[in-house]
XYZ file of C-alpha atoms in Angstrom:
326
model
C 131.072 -29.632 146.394
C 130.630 -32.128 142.928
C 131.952 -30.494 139.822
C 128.286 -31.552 138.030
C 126.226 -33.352 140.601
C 124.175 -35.961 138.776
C 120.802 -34.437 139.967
C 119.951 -30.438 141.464
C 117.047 -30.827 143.870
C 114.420 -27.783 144.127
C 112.247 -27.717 147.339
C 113.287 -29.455 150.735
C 109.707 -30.226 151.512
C 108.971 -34.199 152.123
C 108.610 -35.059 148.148
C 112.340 -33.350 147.522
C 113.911 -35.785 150.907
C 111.819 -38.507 149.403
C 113.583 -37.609 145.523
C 116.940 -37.445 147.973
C 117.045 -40.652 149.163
C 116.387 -42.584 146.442
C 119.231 -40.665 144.951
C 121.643 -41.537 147.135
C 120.209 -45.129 147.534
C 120.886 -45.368 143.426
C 124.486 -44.180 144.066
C 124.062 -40.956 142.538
C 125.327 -37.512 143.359
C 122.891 -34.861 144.548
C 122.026 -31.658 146.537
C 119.053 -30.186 147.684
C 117.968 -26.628 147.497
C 115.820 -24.837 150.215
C 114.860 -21.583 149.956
C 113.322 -21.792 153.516
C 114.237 -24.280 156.681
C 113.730 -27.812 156.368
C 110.539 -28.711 155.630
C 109.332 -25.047 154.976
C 105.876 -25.490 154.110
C 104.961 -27.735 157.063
C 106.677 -25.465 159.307
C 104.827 -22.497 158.150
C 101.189 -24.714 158.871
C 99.130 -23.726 161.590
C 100.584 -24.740 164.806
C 97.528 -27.106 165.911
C 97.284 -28.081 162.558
C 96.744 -32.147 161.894
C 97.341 -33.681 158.926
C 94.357 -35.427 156.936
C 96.576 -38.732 156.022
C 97.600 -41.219 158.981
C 101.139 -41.738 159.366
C 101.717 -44.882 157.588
C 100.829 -42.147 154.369
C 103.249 -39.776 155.114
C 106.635 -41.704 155.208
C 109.750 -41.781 153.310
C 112.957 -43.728 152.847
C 110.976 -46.675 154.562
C 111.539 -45.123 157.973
C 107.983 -45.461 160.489
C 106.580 -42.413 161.286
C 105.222 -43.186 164.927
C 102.367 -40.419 166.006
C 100.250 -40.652 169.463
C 97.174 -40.329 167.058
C 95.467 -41.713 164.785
C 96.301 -38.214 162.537
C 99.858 -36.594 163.027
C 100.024 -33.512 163.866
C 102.419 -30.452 162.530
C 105.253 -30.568 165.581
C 105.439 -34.902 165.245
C 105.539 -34.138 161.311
C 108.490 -31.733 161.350
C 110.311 -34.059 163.698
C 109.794 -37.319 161.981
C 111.131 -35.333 158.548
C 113.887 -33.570 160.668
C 115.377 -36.868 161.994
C 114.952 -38.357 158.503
C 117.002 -36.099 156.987
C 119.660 -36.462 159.829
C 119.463 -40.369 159.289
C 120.321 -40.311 155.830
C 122.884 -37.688 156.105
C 121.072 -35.721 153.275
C 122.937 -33.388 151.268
C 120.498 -30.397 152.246
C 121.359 -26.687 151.693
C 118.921 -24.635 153.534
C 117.668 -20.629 152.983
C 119.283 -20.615 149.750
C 116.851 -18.993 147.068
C 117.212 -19.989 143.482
C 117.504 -17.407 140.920
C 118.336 -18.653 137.879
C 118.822 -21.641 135.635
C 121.042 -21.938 132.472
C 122.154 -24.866 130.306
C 124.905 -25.466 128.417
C 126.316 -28.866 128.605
C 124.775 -29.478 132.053
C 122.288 -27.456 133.791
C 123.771 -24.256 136.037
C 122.159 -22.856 138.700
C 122.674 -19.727 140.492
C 121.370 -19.381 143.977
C 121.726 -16.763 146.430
C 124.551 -18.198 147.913
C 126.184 -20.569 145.083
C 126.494 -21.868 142.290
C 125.787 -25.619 141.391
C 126.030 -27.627 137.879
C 123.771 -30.642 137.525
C 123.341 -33.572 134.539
C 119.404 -33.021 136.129
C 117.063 -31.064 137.682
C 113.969 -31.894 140.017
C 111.813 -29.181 140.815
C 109.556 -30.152 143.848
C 108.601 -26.740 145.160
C 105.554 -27.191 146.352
C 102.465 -24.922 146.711
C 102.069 -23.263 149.937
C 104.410 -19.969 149.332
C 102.361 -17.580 147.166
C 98.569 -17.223 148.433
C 95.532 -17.029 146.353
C 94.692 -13.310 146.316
C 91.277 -11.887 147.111
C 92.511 -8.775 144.786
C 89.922 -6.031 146.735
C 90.814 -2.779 147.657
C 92.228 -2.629 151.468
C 93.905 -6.380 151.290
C 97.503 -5.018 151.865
C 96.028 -3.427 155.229
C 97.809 -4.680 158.313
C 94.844 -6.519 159.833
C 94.733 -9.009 156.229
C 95.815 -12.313 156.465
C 96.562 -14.857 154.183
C 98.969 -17.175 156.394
C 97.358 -18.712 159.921
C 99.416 -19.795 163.136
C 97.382 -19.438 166.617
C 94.190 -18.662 167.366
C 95.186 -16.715 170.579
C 96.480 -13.731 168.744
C 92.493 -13.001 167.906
C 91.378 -13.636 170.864
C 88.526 -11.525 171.633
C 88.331 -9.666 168.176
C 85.951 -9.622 165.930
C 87.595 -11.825 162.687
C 86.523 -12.477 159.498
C 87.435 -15.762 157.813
C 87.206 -16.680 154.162
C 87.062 -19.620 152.531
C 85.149 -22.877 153.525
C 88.251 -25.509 153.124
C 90.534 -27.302 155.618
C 92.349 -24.434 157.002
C 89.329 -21.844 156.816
C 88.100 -24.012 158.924
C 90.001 -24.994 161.394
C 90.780 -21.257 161.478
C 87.134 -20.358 162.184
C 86.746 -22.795 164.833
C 89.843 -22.186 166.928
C 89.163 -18.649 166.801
C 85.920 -18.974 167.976
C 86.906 -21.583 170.687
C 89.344 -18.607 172.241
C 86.791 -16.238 172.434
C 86.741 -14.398 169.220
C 83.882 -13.349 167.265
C 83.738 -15.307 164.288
C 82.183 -14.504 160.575
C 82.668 -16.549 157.302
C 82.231 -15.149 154.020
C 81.556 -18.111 152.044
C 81.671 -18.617 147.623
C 79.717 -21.448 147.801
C 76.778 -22.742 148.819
C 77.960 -24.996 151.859
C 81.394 -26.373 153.251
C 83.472 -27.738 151.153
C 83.452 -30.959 150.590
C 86.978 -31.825 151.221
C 86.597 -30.368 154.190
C 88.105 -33.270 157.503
C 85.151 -35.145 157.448
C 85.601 -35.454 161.659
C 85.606 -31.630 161.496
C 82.629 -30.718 159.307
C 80.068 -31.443 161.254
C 81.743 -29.330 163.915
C 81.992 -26.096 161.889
C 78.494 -26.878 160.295
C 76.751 -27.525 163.736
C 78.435 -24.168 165.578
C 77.007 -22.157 162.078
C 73.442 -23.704 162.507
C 73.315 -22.999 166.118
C 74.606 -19.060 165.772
C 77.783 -19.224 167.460
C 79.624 -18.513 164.364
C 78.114 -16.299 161.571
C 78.411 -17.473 158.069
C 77.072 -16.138 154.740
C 77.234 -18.016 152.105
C 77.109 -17.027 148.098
C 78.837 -14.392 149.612
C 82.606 -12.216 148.984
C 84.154 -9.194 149.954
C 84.020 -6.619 148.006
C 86.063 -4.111 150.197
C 87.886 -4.020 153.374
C 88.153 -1.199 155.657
C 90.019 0.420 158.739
C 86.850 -0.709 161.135
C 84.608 -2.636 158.514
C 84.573 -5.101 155.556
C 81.763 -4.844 152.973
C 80.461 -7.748 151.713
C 77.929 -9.233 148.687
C 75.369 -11.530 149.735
C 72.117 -12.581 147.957
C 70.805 -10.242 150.151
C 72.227 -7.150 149.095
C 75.865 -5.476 150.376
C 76.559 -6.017 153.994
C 78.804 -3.559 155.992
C 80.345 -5.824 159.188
C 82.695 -4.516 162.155
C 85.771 -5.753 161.856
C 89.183 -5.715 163.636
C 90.552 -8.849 161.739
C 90.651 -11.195 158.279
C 91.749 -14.539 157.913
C 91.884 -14.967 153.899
C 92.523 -18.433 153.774
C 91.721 -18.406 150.307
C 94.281 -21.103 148.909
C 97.970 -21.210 147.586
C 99.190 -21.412 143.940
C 102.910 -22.826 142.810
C 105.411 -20.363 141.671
C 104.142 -20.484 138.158
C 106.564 -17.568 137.546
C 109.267 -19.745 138.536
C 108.270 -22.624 136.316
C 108.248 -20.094 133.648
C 112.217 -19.359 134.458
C 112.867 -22.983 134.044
C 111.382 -23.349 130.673
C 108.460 -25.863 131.867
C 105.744 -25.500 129.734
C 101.831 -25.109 130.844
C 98.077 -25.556 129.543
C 97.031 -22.191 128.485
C 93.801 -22.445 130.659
C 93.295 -21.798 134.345
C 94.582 -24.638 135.510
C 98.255 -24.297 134.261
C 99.202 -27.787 134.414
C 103.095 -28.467 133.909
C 103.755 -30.397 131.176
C 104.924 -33.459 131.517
C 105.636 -37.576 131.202
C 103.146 -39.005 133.764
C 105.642 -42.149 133.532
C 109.110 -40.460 134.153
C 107.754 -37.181 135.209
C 109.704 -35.575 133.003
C 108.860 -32.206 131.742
C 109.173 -31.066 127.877
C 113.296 -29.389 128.974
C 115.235 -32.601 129.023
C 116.175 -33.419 132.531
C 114.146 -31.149 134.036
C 111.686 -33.334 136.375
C 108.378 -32.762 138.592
C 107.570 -34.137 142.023
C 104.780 -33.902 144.232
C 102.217 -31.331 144.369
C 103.136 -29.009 141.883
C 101.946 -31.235 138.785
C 98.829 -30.372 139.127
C 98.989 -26.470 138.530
C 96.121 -24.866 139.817
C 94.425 -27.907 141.094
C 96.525 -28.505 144.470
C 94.038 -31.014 146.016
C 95.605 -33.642 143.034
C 98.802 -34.284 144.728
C 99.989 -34.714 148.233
C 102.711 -36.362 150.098
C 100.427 -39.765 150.659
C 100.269 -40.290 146.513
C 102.923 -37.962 145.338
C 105.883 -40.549 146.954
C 106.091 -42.121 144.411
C 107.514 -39.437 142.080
C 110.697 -40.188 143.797
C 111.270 -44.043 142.268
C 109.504 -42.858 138.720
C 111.994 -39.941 138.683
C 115.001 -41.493 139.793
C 114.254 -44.803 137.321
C 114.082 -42.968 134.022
C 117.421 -41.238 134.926
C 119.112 -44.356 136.065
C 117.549 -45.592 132.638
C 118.916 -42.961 130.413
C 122.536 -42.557 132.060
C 122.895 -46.650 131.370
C 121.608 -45.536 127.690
C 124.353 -42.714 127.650
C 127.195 -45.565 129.070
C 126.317 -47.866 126.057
């Protein structure tokens, strides 16, 4: 292990290998954290889960990703990153959660299995570990939730999904395509717009012909045992229910951002603040990379144009360590 490694890498998603490489590339020392497995939050996707971006979009280190379609799906995605990280030889160090962060002459940082000093820190954590709450009563019951993997497990049931983006959606239809019974509760007025645009006409068509409920302008206001109750236009709603799919969005660990001194916009959105040049937040040293510069607003950055965080990053500290030499 360095003594001071010239950059500490948060997050082992593909923005933190990306921020990797181009370390090593420049010739200077690194590690990178994972609190998870490699690749955590693409692991954790649903398992027939494609990816909006063709492959070209998603690569790092200049390596081809090669899919057998035209979108990539989760399993080819968590190979290609897997046998990226193997062919660089990156300095990785997996299901270690960081707790702390202190500076003194370098920055220290206490995991739950080391310790590790660093000249600088990159914090590319992502988004996809702390779900956007519906915060009703009966959302801690066993039948809630908030993550999705297989449709098969609802087979037959009678589910409840909310949300109208990508993964309330694909949620819905698999579901129904296994034999559930499928209702939305929709905020808006429609699918979102964001939405796969080769899957929106799928989910719209099965809503207008029946074979999956959806109210719209609708919430929850309550789940139940047996039942959820819901708010329509049309007054409260009490449905049968065995299971709910709240696939209501993710938020960054703004408590961790806190613990590392980044500062945010006071409004909603939180936005981390930082140099949209160097990426370089207002500690000195402490970087951002990839989806988690855009605070509440996680549809602003994604692997395709979040890349290049990697070379902007990695440029301003091979800039200032020249400045340091002279």
């Amino acid at each position: 292990m360095e003594d001071v490694y010239d950059i500490i890498i948060i997050g082992g998603g593909p923005i933190g290998l990306a921020c990797g490489i181009k370390a090593k590339q420049a010739g200077l020392s690194y590690v990178i954290i994972e609190k998870g497995c490699l690749v955590n939050s693409i692991y954790n996707y649903p398992q027939n889960m494609t990816f909006f971006s063709t492959s070209e979009k998603l690569e790092i280190g200049d390596v081809p990703f090669v899919s057998n379609n035209p979108k990539p799906s989760r399993s080819e995605a968590l190979e290609y990153y897997r046998r990226v990280a193997l062919k660089f030889k990156l300095n990785i160090k997996l299901f270690e959660e960081v707790q702390s962060l202190d500076k003194k002459d370098d920055y220290e940082i206490i995991t739950s299995k080391n310790t590790y000093k660093g000249k600088n820190v990159i914090l590319s954590t992502g988004f996809y570990d702390l779900p956007a709450l519906l915060n009703v009563p009966g959302e801690d019951l066993p039948k809630v939730y908030h993550y999705y993997k297989d449709p098969h497990y609802f087979a037959l049931q009678k589910v409840i999904v909310v949300g109208a983006s990508n993964s309330s959606v694909d949620a819905a239809l698999e579901c129904y395509r296994k034999g559930a019974d499928v209702t939305m509760i929709i905020r808006a007025e429609d699918i979102g717009e964001r939405v796969k645009y080769w899957v929106r006409p799928d989910i719209q068509n099965r809503i207008s012909e029946g074979a999956i409920k959806a109210y719209f302008k609708s919430s929850i206001k309550e789940i139940k045992e047996k039942e959820v109750i819901v708010d329509t236009p049309d007054g409260e709603l009490n449905l049968e229910n065995d299971f709910v799919l709240a696939l209501t969005g993710y938020q960054p660990n703004f408590e961790f951002l806190n613990k590392m001194g980044v500062a945010m916009s006071e409004d909603d959105k939180k936005y981390p603040q930082h140099n949209p040049d160097t990426m370089e937040t207002n500690r000195e040293g402490i970087y951002l990379a990839g989806v988690i510069c855009g605070g509440m607003d996680t549809h602003l950055w994604f692997i395709e144009n979040s890349r290049i965080h990697a070379d902007m990053i990695i440029t301003s500290i091979l800039a200032k360590s020249k400045k340091s030499v002279v």
